Tab-separated table of C-alpha atoms in Angstrom:
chain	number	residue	atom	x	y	z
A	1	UNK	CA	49.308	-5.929	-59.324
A	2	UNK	CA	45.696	-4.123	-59.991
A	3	UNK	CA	47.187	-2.276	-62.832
A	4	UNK	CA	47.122	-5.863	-64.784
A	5	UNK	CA	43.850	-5.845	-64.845
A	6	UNK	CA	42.577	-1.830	-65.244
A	7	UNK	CA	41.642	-1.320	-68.920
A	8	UNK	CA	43.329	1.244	-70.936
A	9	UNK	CA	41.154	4.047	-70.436
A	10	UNK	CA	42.028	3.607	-66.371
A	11	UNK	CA	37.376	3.762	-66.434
A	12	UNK	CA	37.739	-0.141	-64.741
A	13	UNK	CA	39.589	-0.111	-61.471
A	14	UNK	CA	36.924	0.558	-58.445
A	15	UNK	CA	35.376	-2.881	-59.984
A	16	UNK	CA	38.633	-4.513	-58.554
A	17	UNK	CA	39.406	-2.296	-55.161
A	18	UNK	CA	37.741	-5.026	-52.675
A	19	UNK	CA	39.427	-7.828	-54.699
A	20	UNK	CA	42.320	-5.750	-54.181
A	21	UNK	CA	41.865	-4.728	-50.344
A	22	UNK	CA	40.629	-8.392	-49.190
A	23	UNK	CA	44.477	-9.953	-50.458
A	24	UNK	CA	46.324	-7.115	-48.931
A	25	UNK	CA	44.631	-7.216	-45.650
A	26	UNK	CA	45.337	-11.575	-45.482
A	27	UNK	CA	48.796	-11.289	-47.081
A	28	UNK	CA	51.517	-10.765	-44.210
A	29	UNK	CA	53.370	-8.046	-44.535
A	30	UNK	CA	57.179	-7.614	-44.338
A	31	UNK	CA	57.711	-4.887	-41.539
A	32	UNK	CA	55.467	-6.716	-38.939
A	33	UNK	CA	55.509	-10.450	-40.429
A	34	UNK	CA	51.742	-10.446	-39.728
A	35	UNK	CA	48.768	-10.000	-42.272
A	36	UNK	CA	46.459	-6.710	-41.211
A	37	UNK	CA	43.616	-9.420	-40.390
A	38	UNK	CA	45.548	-11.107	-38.122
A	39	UNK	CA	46.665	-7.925	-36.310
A	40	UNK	CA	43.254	-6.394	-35.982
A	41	UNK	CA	41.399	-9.509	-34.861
A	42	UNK	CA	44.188	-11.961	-33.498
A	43	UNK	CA	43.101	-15.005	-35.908
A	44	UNK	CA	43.582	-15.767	-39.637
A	45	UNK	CA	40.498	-15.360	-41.774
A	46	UNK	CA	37.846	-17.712	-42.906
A	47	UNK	CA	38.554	-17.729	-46.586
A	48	UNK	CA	35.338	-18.379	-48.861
A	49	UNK	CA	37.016	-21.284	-50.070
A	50	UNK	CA	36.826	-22.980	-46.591
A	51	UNK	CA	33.172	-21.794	-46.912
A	52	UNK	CA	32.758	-23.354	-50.609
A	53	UNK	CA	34.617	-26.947	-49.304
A	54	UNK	CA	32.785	-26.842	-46.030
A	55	UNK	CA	35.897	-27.109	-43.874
A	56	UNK	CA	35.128	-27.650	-40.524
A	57	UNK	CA	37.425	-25.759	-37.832
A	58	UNK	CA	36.476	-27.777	-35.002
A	59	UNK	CA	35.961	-25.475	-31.867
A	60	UNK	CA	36.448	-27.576	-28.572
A	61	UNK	CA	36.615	-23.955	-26.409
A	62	UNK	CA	33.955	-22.260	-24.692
A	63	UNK	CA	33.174	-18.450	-25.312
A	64	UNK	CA	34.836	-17.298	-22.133
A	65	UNK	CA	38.173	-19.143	-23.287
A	66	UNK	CA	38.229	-18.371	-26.556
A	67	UNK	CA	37.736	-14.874	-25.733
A	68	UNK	CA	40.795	-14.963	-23.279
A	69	UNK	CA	42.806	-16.706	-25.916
A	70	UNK	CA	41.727	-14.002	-28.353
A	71	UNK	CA	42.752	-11.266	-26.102
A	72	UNK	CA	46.323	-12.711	-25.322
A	73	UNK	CA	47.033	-13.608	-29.429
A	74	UNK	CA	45.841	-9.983	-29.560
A	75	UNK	CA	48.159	-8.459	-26.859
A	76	UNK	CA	51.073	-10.326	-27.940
A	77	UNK	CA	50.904	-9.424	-31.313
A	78	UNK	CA	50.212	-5.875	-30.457
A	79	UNK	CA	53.726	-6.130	-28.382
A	80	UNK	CA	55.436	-7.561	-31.098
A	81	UNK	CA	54.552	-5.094	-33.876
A	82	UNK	CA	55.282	-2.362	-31.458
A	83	UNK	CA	58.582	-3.505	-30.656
């Protein structure tokens, strides 16, 4: 919770809104079982950790499949939130 971490005076919480916005938007949430990330771009996120460790997602697609893969995760998500 951010109110852990605002001081008493409530002067210190816009230091920890993107903190705060980047874990909601990754975390799946209960109604739709999918994370806001995932539902706006039909993948999970590069984390900066992966960055950090230098984790490798190897990519064997071309552009013109991944985009077709991207627009059915997209599509299918998008029917399953809205049913």
């Amino acid at each position: 919770e951010l109110k852990g971490y605002i001081d008493k005076n409530k002067s210190n919480w816009d230091k920890y809104i993107d903190q705060a916005v980047g874990s909601y938007n990754v975390t799946p949430q209960v109604s739709i079982k999918y994370s806001p990330y995932y539902v706006m771009f039909g993948r999970q996120p590069r984390m900066p950790y992966e960055t950090i460790k230098q984790i490798n997602i190897p990519d064997k697609t071309t552009t013109t499949e991944y985009t077709k893969q991207l627009l059915q995760r997209l599509q299918e998500t998008n029917n399953r939130v809205n049913t």
